[in-house]
PDB file of C-alpha atoms in Angstrom:
ATOM      1  CA  MET L 259      -0.187  -0.117  -0.118  1.00  0.00           C
ATOM      2  CA  SER L 260       3.300   2.424   0.213  1.00  0.00           C
ATOM      3  CA  GLY L 261       2.658   5.301  -2.078  1.00  0.00           C
ATOM      4  CA  ALA L 262      -1.244   4.538  -2.735  1.00  0.00           C
ATOM      5  CA  VAL L 263      -3.018   8.179  -3.580  1.00  0.00           C
ATOM      6  CA  ASP L 264      -6.051   8.981  -1.403  1.00  0.00           C
ATOM      7  CA  LEU L 265      -8.727   8.051  -3.167  1.00  0.00           C
ATOM      8  CA  SER L 266     -11.144   9.219  -1.341  1.00  0.00           C
ATOM      9  CA  SER L 267      -9.799  12.915  -0.316  1.00  0.00           C
ATOM     10  CA  LEU L 268     -13.006  14.553  -1.862  1.00  0.00           C
ATOM     11  CA  LYS L 269     -14.950  12.342   0.046  1.00  0.00           C
ATOM     12  CA  GLN L 270     -13.134  12.801   3.604  1.00  0.00           C
ATOM     13  CA  PRO L 271     -15.378  12.901   6.579  1.00  0.00           C
ATOM     14  CA  PRO L 272     -16.623  16.660   7.508  1.00  0.00           C
ATOM     15  CA  ALA L 273     -15.046  17.950  11.181  1.00  0.00           C
ATOM     16  CA  GLY L 274     -16.778  17.264  13.962  1.00  0.00           C
ATOM     17  CA  SER L 275     -18.050  14.045  12.130  1.00  0.00           C
ATOM     18  CA  ALA L 276     -17.159  10.626  13.817  1.00  0.00           C
ATOM     19  CA  GLY L 277     -13.667   9.407  12.817  1.00  0.00           C
ATOM     20  CA  ALA L 278     -12.664  12.952  11.784  1.00  0.00           C
ATOM     21  CA  ASP L 279      -9.822  13.421  14.088  1.00  0.00           C
ATOM     22  CA  HIS L 280      -8.955  10.015  13.429  1.00  0.00           C
ATOM     23  CA  ALA L 281      -9.720   9.434   9.803  1.00  0.00           C
ATOM     24  CA  VAL L 282      -7.190   7.582   7.564  1.00  0.00           C
ATOM     25  CA  SER L 283      -6.617   7.474   3.959  1.00  0.00           C
ATOM     26  CA  VAL L 284      -4.643   5.120   1.672  1.00  0.00           C
ATOM     27  CA  ALA L 285      -2.391   8.212   1.031  1.00  0.00           C
ATOM     28  CA  ASP L 286      -1.140   8.104   5.007  1.00  0.00           C
ATOM     29  CA  PHE L 287      -2.102   4.357   5.797  1.00  0.00           C
ATOM     30  CA  GLU L 288       2.047   3.349   5.577  1.00  0.00           C
ATOM     31  CA  THR L 289       3.038   6.118   7.830  1.00  0.00           C
ATOM     32  CA  LYS L 290       0.305   6.542  10.133  1.00  0.00           C
ATOM     33  CA  VAL L 291      -1.142   2.974  10.751  1.00  0.00           C
ATOM     34  CA  LEU L 292       2.053   0.573   9.565  1.00  0.00           C
ATOM     35  CA  ARG L 293       4.860   2.529  10.603  1.00  0.00           C
ATOM     36  CA  ARG L 294       3.311   4.133  14.022  1.00  0.00           C
ATOM     37  CA  SER L 295       2.407   0.080  14.928  1.00  0.00           C
ATOM     38  CA  THR L 296       5.861  -0.580  15.684  1.00  0.00           C
ATOM     39  CA  GLN L 297       5.776   1.527  18.561  1.00  0.00           C
ATOM     40  CA  VAL L 298       2.556   1.460  19.413  1.00  0.00           C
ATOM     41  CA  PRO L 299      -0.827  -0.930  18.292  1.00  0.00           C
ATOM     42  CA  VAL L 300      -2.779   0.598  16.136  1.00  0.00           C
ATOM     43  CA  VAL L 301      -6.663  -0.046  16.565  1.00  0.00           C
ATOM     44  CA  VAL L 302      -7.794   0.421  12.576  1.00  0.00           C
ATOM     45  CA  ALA L 303     -12.058   1.036  12.518  1.00  0.00           C
ATOM     46  CA  LEU L 304     -13.578   0.707   9.031  1.00  0.00           C
ATOM     47  CA  TYR L 305     -16.864   2.258   9.357  1.00  0.00           C
ATOM     48  CA  SER L 306     -19.515   3.809   7.178  1.00  0.00           C
ATOM     49  CA  GLN L 307     -20.644   7.280   8.065  1.00  0.00           C
ATOM     50  CA  ARG L 308     -24.516   5.483   6.550  1.00  0.00           C
ATOM     51  CA  SER L 309     -24.521   2.948   9.328  1.00  0.00           C
ATOM     52  CA  PRO L 310     -25.507   4.189  12.882  1.00  0.00           C
ATOM     53  CA  GLY L 311     -24.187   1.288  13.979  1.00  0.00           C
ATOM     54  CA  SER L 312     -20.851   1.701  12.836  1.00  0.00           C
ATOM     55  CA  VAL L 313     -20.711   5.174  13.783  1.00  0.00           C
ATOM     56  CA  GLU L 314     -21.456   4.889  17.154  1.00  0.00           C
ATOM     57  CA  LEU L 315     -18.644   2.431  18.012  1.00  0.00           C
ATOM     58  CA  VAL L 316     -16.134   4.488  16.268  1.00  0.00           C
ATOM     59  CA  ARG L 317     -17.441   7.343  18.685  1.00  0.00           C
ATOM     60  CA  THR L 318     -16.875   4.831  21.538  1.00  0.00           C
ATOM     61  CA  LEU L 319     -13.328   4.250  20.131  1.00  0.00           C
ATOM     62  CA  GLU L 320     -12.534   7.675  20.539  1.00  0.00           C
ATOM     63  CA  ARG L 321     -13.465   7.989  24.036  1.00  0.00           C
ATOM     64  CA  PHE L 322     -11.540   4.763  24.352  1.00  0.00           C
ATOM     65  CA  ALA L 323      -8.314   6.064  23.095  1.00  0.00           C
ATOM     66  CA  ALA L 324      -8.511   9.786  24.759  1.00  0.00           C
ATOM     67  CA  ALA L 325      -9.122   8.005  27.935  1.00  0.00           C
ATOM     68  CA  ASP L 326      -5.757   5.826  27.349  1.00  0.00           C
ATOM     69  CA  GLY L 327      -3.338   8.658  26.996  1.00  0.00           C
ATOM     70  CA  GLY L 328      -1.237   8.192  23.809  1.00  0.00           C
ATOM     71  CA  THR L 329      -1.179   3.764  25.057  1.00  0.00           C
ATOM     72  CA  TRP L 330      -2.838   3.014  21.672  1.00  0.00           C
ATOM     73  CA  ASP L 331      -3.253   4.950  17.951  1.00  0.00           C
ATOM     74  CA  LEU L 332      -6.837   4.978  16.657  1.00  0.00           C
ATOM     75  CA  ALA L 333      -7.136   5.214  12.934  1.00  0.00           C
ATOM     76  CA  THR L 334     -10.633   5.472  11.022  1.00  0.00           C
ATOM     77  CA  VAL L 335     -11.354   4.807   7.589  1.00  0.00           C
ATOM     78  CA  GLU L 336     -14.061   5.450   5.671  1.00  0.00           C
ATOM     79  CA  ALA L 337     -14.483   1.729   4.154  1.00  0.00           C
ATOM     80  CA  GLU L 338     -16.465   2.813   1.167  1.00  0.00           C
ATOM     81  CA  SER L 339     -13.969   5.477  -0.188  1.00  0.00           C
ATOM     82  CA  ASN L 340     -11.315   3.165   0.769  1.00  0.00           C
ATOM     83  CA  MET L 341     -11.594   0.222  -1.041  1.00  0.00           C
ATOM     84  CA  GLN L 342      -7.480  -0.837  -0.820  1.00  0.00           C
ATOM     85  CA  ILE L 343      -7.541  -0.788   2.928  1.00  0.00           C
ATOM     86  CA  ALA L 344     -10.634  -2.844   2.647  1.00  0.00           C
ATOM     87  CA  GLN L 345      -9.545  -5.290   0.727  1.00  0.00           C
ATOM     88  CA  ALA L 346      -5.852  -5.359   2.264  1.00  0.00           C
ATOM     89  CA  LEU L 347      -7.425  -6.334   5.516  1.00  0.00           C
ATOM     90  CA  ARG L 348      -9.640  -8.811   3.775  1.00  0.00           C
ATOM     91  CA  VAL L 349     -12.955  -7.209   5.348  1.00  0.00           C
ATOM     92  CA  GLN L 350     -16.063  -8.699   4.836  1.00  0.00           C
ATOM     93  CA  GLY L 351     -18.574  -6.423   6.588  1.00  0.00           C
ATOM     94  CA  ILE L 352     -18.864  -2.730   8.189  1.00  0.00           C
ATOM     95  CA  PRO L 353     -17.550  -2.345  10.926  1.00  0.00           C
ATOM     96  CA  THR L 354     -14.715  -3.899  11.280  1.00  0.00           C
ATOM     97  CA  VAL L 355     -11.968  -3.528  13.967  1.00  0.00           C
ATOM     98  CA  VAL L 356      -8.660  -4.773  13.360  1.00  0.00           C
ATOM     99  CA  ALA L 357      -5.539  -4.405  15.794  1.00  0.00           C
ATOM    100  CA  ILE L 358      -2.327  -3.961  14.237  1.00  0.00           C
ATOM    101  CA  ALA L 359       1.115  -4.445  15.690  1.00  0.00           C
ATOM    102  CA  GLY L 360       4.402  -4.904  13.981  1.00  0.00           C
ATOM    103  CA  GLY L 361       3.106  -3.841  10.835  1.00  0.00           C
ATOM    104  CA  GLN L 362       0.905  -6.966  10.830  1.00  0.00           C
ATOM    105  CA  PRO L 363      -2.874  -7.544  12.297  1.00  0.00           C
ATOM    106  CA  LEU L 364      -2.891  -9.016  15.540  1.00  0.00           C
ATOM    107  CA  ALA L 365      -6.854  -8.992  16.529  1.00  0.00           C
ATOM    108  CA  ASP L 366      -9.894  -8.092  15.069  1.00  0.00           C
ATOM    109  CA  PHE L 367     -13.951  -8.153  15.032  1.00  0.00           C
ATOM    110  CA  GLU L 368     -16.542  -7.658  12.957  1.00  0.00           C
ATOM    111  CA  GLY L 369     -19.882  -5.971  13.917  1.00  0.00           C
ATOM    112  CA  ALA L 370     -20.799  -3.211  16.652  1.00  0.00           C
ATOM    113  CA  GLN L 371     -19.838  -4.343  19.877  1.00  0.00           C
ATOM    114  CA  PRO L 372     -21.509  -3.323  23.938  1.00  0.00           C
ATOM    115  CA  GLU L 373     -18.646  -0.324  25.110  1.00  0.00           C
ATOM    116  CA  GLU L 374     -17.428  -3.720  27.879  1.00  0.00           C
ATOM    117  CA  GLN L 375     -16.952  -6.052  25.429  1.00  0.00           C
ATOM    118  CA  VAL L 376     -14.711  -3.245  23.200  1.00  0.00           C
ATOM    119  CA  ARG L 377     -13.092  -2.566  26.546  1.00  0.00           C
ATOM    120  CA  GLN L 378     -11.652  -6.238  27.245  1.00  0.00           C
ATOM    121  CA  TRP L 379     -10.989  -6.723  23.834  1.00  0.00           C
ATOM    122  CA  LEU L 380      -8.982  -3.344  23.735  1.00  0.00           C
ATOM    123  CA  ASP L 381      -7.262  -4.431  26.706  1.00  0.00           C
ATOM    124  CA  ALA L 382      -6.388  -7.281  25.682  1.00  0.00           C
ATOM    125  CA  VAL L 383      -4.429  -6.393  22.786  1.00  0.00           C
ATOM    126  CA  LEU L 384      -2.440  -4.066  25.362  1.00  0.00           C
ATOM    127  CA  ASP L 385      -1.681  -6.743  26.703  1.00  0.00           C
ATOM    128  CA  ALA L 386      -0.652  -9.117  24.242  1.00  0.00           C
ATOM    129  CA  VAL L 387       2.177  -6.873  22.962  1.00  0.00           C
ATOM    130  CA  ALA L 388       3.207  -4.936  26.570  1.00  0.00           C
ATOM    131  CA  GLY L 389       6.892  -5.075  26.015  1.00  0.00           C
ATOM    132  CA  LYS L 390       7.003  -6.266  22.578  1.00  0.00           C
ATOM    133  CA  LEU L 391       6.883  -2.902  20.960  1.00  0.00           C
ATOM    134  CA  GLU L 392       9.286  -0.028  20.509  1.00  0.00           C
ATOM    135  CA  GLY L 393       6.758   2.243  22.592  1.00  0.00           C
ATOM    136  CA  GLY L 394       6.232   5.854  21.653  1.00  0.00           C
ATOM    137  CA  ALA L 395       5.354   9.137  23.951  1.00  0.00           C
ATOM    138  CA  PRO L 396       1.924  10.886  22.737  1.00  0.00           C
ATOM    139  CA  GLY L 397       2.576  12.974  20.921  1.00  0.00           C
ATOM    140  CA  GLU L 398       5.898  12.038  19.436  1.00  0.00           C
ATOM    141  CA  PRO L 399       5.977  13.447  15.656  1.00  0.00           C
ATOM    142  CA  GLU L 400       6.236  11.292  12.562  1.00  0.00           C
ATOM    143  CA  PRO L 401       8.425  10.568  10.088  1.00  0.00           C
ATOM    144  CA  ALA L 402       8.822  13.937   7.922  1.00  0.00           C
ATOM    145  CA  GLU L 403       7.090  13.295   4.215  1.00  0.00           C
ATOM    146  CA  ASP L 404       8.152  14.184   1.062  1.00  0.00           C
ATOM    147  CA  PRO L 405       6.943  17.545   0.671  1.00  0.00           C
ATOM    148  CA  ARG L 406       6.273  17.067  -3.482  1.00  0.00           C
ATOM    149  CA  PHE L 407       4.157  14.242  -1.736  1.00  0.00           C
ATOM    150  CA  THR L 408       2.781  16.445   0.586  1.00  0.00           C
ATOM    151  CA  ALA L 409       2.268  18.869  -2.364  1.00  0.00           C
ATOM    152  CA  ALA L 410      -0.138  16.236  -4.293  1.00  0.00           C
ATOM    153  CA  GLU L 411      -2.057  15.351  -1.413  1.00  0.00           C
ATOM    154  CA  ASP L 412      -2.596  18.677  -0.921  1.00  0.00           C
ATOM    155  CA  ALA L 413      -3.905  19.082  -4.105  1.00  0.00           C
ATOM    156  CA  LEU L 414      -6.491  16.435  -4.268  1.00  0.00           C
ATOM    157  CA  GLU L 415      -8.071  17.236  -0.199  1.00  0.00           C
ATOM    158  CA  ARG L 416      -8.604  20.402  -2.620  1.00  0.00           C
ATOM    159  CA  GLY L 417     -10.348  19.206  -4.580  1.00  0.00           C
ATOM    160  CA  ASP L 418      -8.007  20.325  -7.710  1.00  0.00           C
ATOM    161  CA  MET L 419      -7.154  16.761  -9.701  1.00  0.00           C
ATOM    162  CA  ALA L 420      -5.571  18.291 -12.227  1.00  0.00           C
ATOM    163  CA  GLY L 421      -3.045  20.185 -10.007  1.00  0.00           C
ATOM    164  CA  ALA L 422      -2.478  17.341  -8.161  1.00  0.00           C
ATOM    165  CA  GLU L 423      -1.866  14.616 -11.265  1.00  0.00           C
ATOM    166  CA  ALA L 424       0.883  17.692 -12.139  1.00  0.00           C
ATOM    167  CA  ALA L 425       2.605  17.283  -9.054  1.00  0.00           C
ATOM    168  CA  TYR L 426       3.472  13.554  -9.552  1.00  0.00           C
ATOM    169  CA  GLU L 427       4.036  13.934 -12.872  1.00  0.00           C
ATOM    170  CA  ALA L 428       6.974  16.591 -12.036  1.00  0.00           C
ATOM    171  CA  ILE L 429       8.544  13.823  -9.467  1.00  0.00           C
ATOM    172  CA  ILE L 430       8.346  10.873 -12.036  1.00  0.00           C
ATOM    173  CA  ALA L 431      10.010  13.514 -14.892  1.00  0.00           C
ATOM    174  CA  ALA L 432      12.751  14.250 -11.833  1.00  0.00           C
ATOM    175  CA  GLU L 433      13.134  10.883 -10.964  1.00  0.00           C
ATOM    176  CA  PRO L 434      11.953   8.346 -13.382  1.00  0.00           C
ATOM    177  CA  ALA L 435      12.313   5.693 -11.335  1.00  0.00           C
ATOM    178  CA  ASN L 436      10.105   6.474  -8.164  1.00  0.00           C
ATOM    179  CA  ALA L 437       7.655   3.647  -8.245  1.00  0.00           C
ATOM    180  CA  GLU L 438       6.006   5.657  -5.723  1.00  0.00           C
ATOM    181  CA  ALA L 439       4.501   8.479  -7.194  1.00  0.00           C
ATOM    182  CA  LYS L 440       4.175   6.385 -10.725  1.00  0.00           C
ATOM    183  CA  ASN L 441       2.182   4.306  -8.578  1.00  0.00           C
ATOM    184  CA  ALA L 442       0.113   7.106  -7.032  1.00  0.00           C
ATOM    185  CA  LEU L 443      -0.364   8.660 -10.479  1.00  0.00           C
ATOM    186  CA  ARG L 444      -1.871   5.450 -12.384  1.00  0.00           C
ATOM    187  CA  GLN L 445      -4.324   5.374  -9.246  1.00  0.00           C
ATOM    188  CA  LEU L 446      -5.001   8.981  -9.664  1.00  0.00           C
ATOM    189  CA  ARG L 447      -5.881   8.848 -12.932  1.00  0.00           C
ATOM    190  CA  PHE L 448      -7.679   5.721 -12.434  1.00  0.00           C
ATOM    191  CA  LEU L 449     -10.242   7.358 -10.136  1.00  0.00           C
ATOM    192  CA  ALA L 450     -10.749  10.447 -12.291  1.00  0.00           C
ATOM    193  CA  ARG L 451     -11.501   8.034 -15.546  1.00  0.00           C
ATOM    194  CA  ALA L 452     -13.603   6.027 -13.513  1.00  0.00           C
ATOM    195  CA  GLN L 453     -16.036   8.911 -11.228  1.00  0.00           C
ATOM    196  CA  GLU L 454     -16.858   9.767 -15.211  1.00  0.00           C
ATOM    197  CA  VAL L 455     -18.615   6.002 -16.005  1.00  0.00           C
ATOM    198  CA  PRO L 456     -22.497   6.209 -16.386  1.00  0.00           C
ATOM    199  CA  GLU L 457     -23.879   3.998 -13.615  1.00  0.00           C
ATOM    200  CA  SER L 458     -25.848   2.697 -16.340  1.00  0.00           C
ATOM    201  CA  THR L 459     -22.558   1.370 -18.038  1.00  0.00           C
ATOM    202  CA  ILE L 460     -22.441  -2.095 -16.098  1.00  0.00           C
ATOM    203  CA  ALA L 461     -26.418  -3.030 -17.346  1.00  0.00           C
ATOM    204  CA  ASP L 462     -25.612  -2.109 -20.446  1.00  0.00           C
ATOM    205  CA  ALA L 463     -22.482  -4.255 -20.439  1.00  0.00           C
ATOM    206  CA  ASP L 464     -24.235  -7.013 -19.821  1.00  0.00           C
ATOM    207  CA  LEU L 465     -26.656  -6.547 -22.582  1.00  0.00           C
ATOM    208  CA  ASP L 466     -23.605  -6.045 -25.211  1.00  0.00           C
ATOM    209  CA  PRO L 467     -21.291  -8.489 -23.559  1.00  0.00           C
ATOM    210  CA  THR L 468     -18.177  -8.217 -27.113  1.00  0.00           C
ATOM    211  CA  ASN L 469     -18.786  -4.356 -27.005  1.00  0.00           C
ATOM    212  CA  VAL L 470     -15.386  -3.879 -25.164  1.00  0.00           C
ATOM    213  CA  ASP L 471     -16.050  -0.074 -24.260  1.00  0.00           C
ATOM    214  CA  LEU L 472     -18.783  -0.903 -22.227  1.00  0.00           C
ATOM    215  CA  ALA L 473     -16.510  -3.730 -21.071  1.00  0.00           C
ATOM    216  CA  ILE L 474     -14.132  -1.243 -20.283  1.00  0.00           C
ATOM    217  CA  GLY L 475     -16.828   1.134 -19.113  1.00  0.00           C
ATOM    218  CA  ALA L 476     -18.446  -1.605 -16.245  1.00  0.00           C
ATOM    219  CA  ALA L 477     -14.896  -2.816 -15.249  1.00  0.00           C
ATOM    220  CA  ASP L 478     -13.774   0.199 -13.783  1.00  0.00           C
ATOM    221  CA  LEU L 479     -16.679   0.805 -12.289  1.00  0.00           C
ATOM    222  CA  GLU L 480     -16.613  -2.462 -10.351  1.00  0.00           C
ATOM    223  CA  LEU L 481     -13.716  -1.733  -9.143  1.00  0.00           C
ATOM    224  CA  LEU L 482     -14.252   1.263  -8.187  1.00  0.00           C
ATOM    225  CA  GLY L 483     -17.125  -0.432  -5.898  1.00  0.00           C
ATOM    226  CA  GLN L 484     -14.877  -2.458  -4.493  1.00  0.00           C
ATOM    227  CA  GLN L 485     -15.256  -5.894  -6.768  1.00  0.00           C
ATOM    228  CA  PRO L 486     -11.627  -5.986  -8.316  1.00  0.00           C
ATOM    229  CA  GLU L 487     -13.001 -10.026  -9.291  1.00  0.00           C
ATOM    230  CA  ALA L 488     -15.757  -9.038 -10.881  1.00  0.00           C
ATOM    231  CA  ALA L 489     -14.164  -6.334 -12.746  1.00  0.00           C
ATOM    232  CA  PHE L 490     -11.320  -8.706 -13.882  1.00  0.00           C
ATOM    233  CA  GLU L 491     -13.793 -11.806 -14.882  1.00  0.00           C
ATOM    234  CA  ARG L 492     -16.067  -9.029 -17.121  1.00  0.00           C
ATOM    235  CA  LEU L 493     -12.705  -8.359 -19.121  1.00  0.00           C
ATOM    236  CA  ILE L 494     -11.499 -12.057 -19.015  1.00  0.00           C
ATOM    237  CA  GLY L 495     -14.662 -13.070 -20.758  1.00  0.00           C
ATOM    238  CA  VAL L 496     -14.446 -10.178 -23.314  1.00  0.00           C
ATOM    239  CA  ILE L 497     -10.857 -11.544 -24.137  1.00  0.00           C
ATOM    240  CA  LYS L 498     -12.304 -15.242 -24.383  1.00  0.00           C
ATOM    241  CA  ARG L 499     -15.112 -13.777 -27.063  1.00  0.00           C
ATOM    242  CA  THR L 500     -13.196 -11.087 -29.288  1.00  0.00           C
ATOM    243  CA  ALA L 501      -9.916 -10.749 -31.540  1.00  0.00           C
ATOM    244  CA  GLY L 502      -7.673  -8.601 -33.240  1.00  0.00           C
ATOM    245  CA  ASP L 503      -8.141  -5.060 -31.820  1.00  0.00           C
ATOM    246  CA  ASP L 504     -10.669  -5.229 -29.230  1.00  0.00           C
ATOM    247  CA  ARG L 505      -9.146  -8.465 -28.316  1.00  0.00           C
ATOM    248  CA  THR L 506      -5.704  -6.422 -27.470  1.00  0.00           C
ATOM    249  CA  LYS L 507      -7.763  -3.010 -25.840  1.00  0.00           C
ATOM    250  CA  ALA L 508      -9.621  -4.952 -23.699  1.00  0.00           C
ATOM    251  CA  ARG L 509      -6.425  -6.895 -22.373  1.00  0.00           C
ATOM    252  CA  THR L 510      -4.115  -3.705 -22.251  1.00  0.00           C
ATOM    253  CA  HIS L 511      -6.908  -2.178 -19.597  1.00  0.00           C
ATOM    254  CA  LEU L 512      -6.613  -5.311 -17.354  1.00  0.00           C
ATOM    255  CA  LEU L 513      -3.258  -5.289 -17.184  1.00  0.00           C
ATOM    256  CA  GLU L 514      -3.462  -1.733 -16.135  1.00  0.00           C
ATOM    257  CA  LEU L 515      -6.227  -2.599 -13.368  1.00  0.00           C
ATOM    258  CA  PHE L 516      -3.679  -5.049 -12.695  1.00  0.00           C
ATOM    259  CA  GLU L 517      -1.142  -2.711 -11.814  1.00  0.00           C
ATOM    260  CA  LEU L 518      -3.803  -1.116  -8.810  1.00  0.00           C
ATOM    261  CA  PHE L 519      -2.936  -3.776  -6.734  1.00  0.00           C
ATOM    262  CA  ASP L 520       0.022  -5.475  -5.366  1.00  0.00           C
ATOM    263  CA  PRO L 521       0.671  -8.272  -7.974  1.00  0.00           C
ATOM    264  CA  ALA L 522       0.910 -11.259  -5.000  1.00  0.00           C
ATOM    265  CA  GLU L 523      -3.132 -10.226  -3.930  1.00  0.00           C
ATOM    266  CA  ALA L 524      -4.767 -13.843  -4.206  1.00  0.00           C
ATOM    267  CA  PHE L 525      -7.451 -12.643  -6.698  1.00  0.00           C
ATOM    268  CA  VAL L 526      -4.715 -10.803  -8.680  1.00  0.00           C
ATOM    269  CA  VAL L 527      -2.465 -14.103  -8.905  1.00  0.00           C
ATOM    270  CA  ALA L 528      -5.819 -15.871  -9.838  1.00  0.00           C
ATOM    271  CA  ALA L 529      -6.925 -13.463 -12.373  1.00  0.00           C
ATOM    272  CA  ARG L 530      -3.517 -13.463 -14.385  1.00  0.00           C
ATOM    273  CA  ARG L 531      -3.640 -17.279 -14.357  1.00  0.00           C
ATOM    274  CA  LYS L 532      -7.214 -16.905 -16.127  1.00  0.00           C
ATOM    275  CA  LEU L 533      -5.974 -14.388 -18.570  1.00  0.00           C
ATOM    276  CA  ALA L 534      -3.356 -16.555 -19.691  1.00  0.00           C
ATOM    277  CA  ALA L 535      -5.629 -19.403 -20.206  1.00  0.00           C
ATOM    278  CA  ALA L 536      -7.877 -16.972 -22.107  1.00  0.00           C
ATOM    279  CA  LEU L 537      -5.210 -15.951 -24.601  1.00  0.00           C
ATOM    280  CA  TYR L 538      -3.383 -19.259 -25.031  1.00  0.00           C
TER     281      TYR L 538
END
């Protein structure tokens, strides 16, 4: 998830809403969660503002985090707008709470829980990591961020997609091998493209399964909706049914979608095998 751009920058929870003070996105997940978890456990709460139960759970965690004085950090994630985090943590339902320690998931639970059970779960997490992490004083400064990436992220937060794209392109121009900037730019361009696809495209593509352009748009919508397997299957199906330029176009787009994920992800590996079988 390193170097991923914040795909939800235009949908951040408003100040004062549940989770706003501890909000984490794809862009800062590595710093605020993975790196920080080498010092203290980080409790990641994946929730939706549309779910009263998950909002109440976040508020409970916020109260406990304040009371515990920095012995653990809270990271709140709007799951619907941060599909990569939800996928990386194998989230099946909302809300889901995952404790991260030493960069690895330690414990989790799904669904709204009474305060006393949440308190018991937190205490068990703290007991499990006692003396095993580096420790970090409350308010300890985080590692300095690259100001070039910060500028790009600030542009996204302002809704300036073109400015963010230009910022990432400038980094790549100066450092052609900068994988972090390349990955961020790929995701930014995907988001900009997918947000322009009409919602009716999936239904239209189902009615016309050999139309490559409809299939590509539908796959983008499915990926944006946290359904990567469905997106991959759709394009592989088109590749099986077409030939020539249409087949090449579908294959090229599928490969571009693969690049948005860690190549070791099980669903990416499986889709690459299916693609190979469809081609040969």
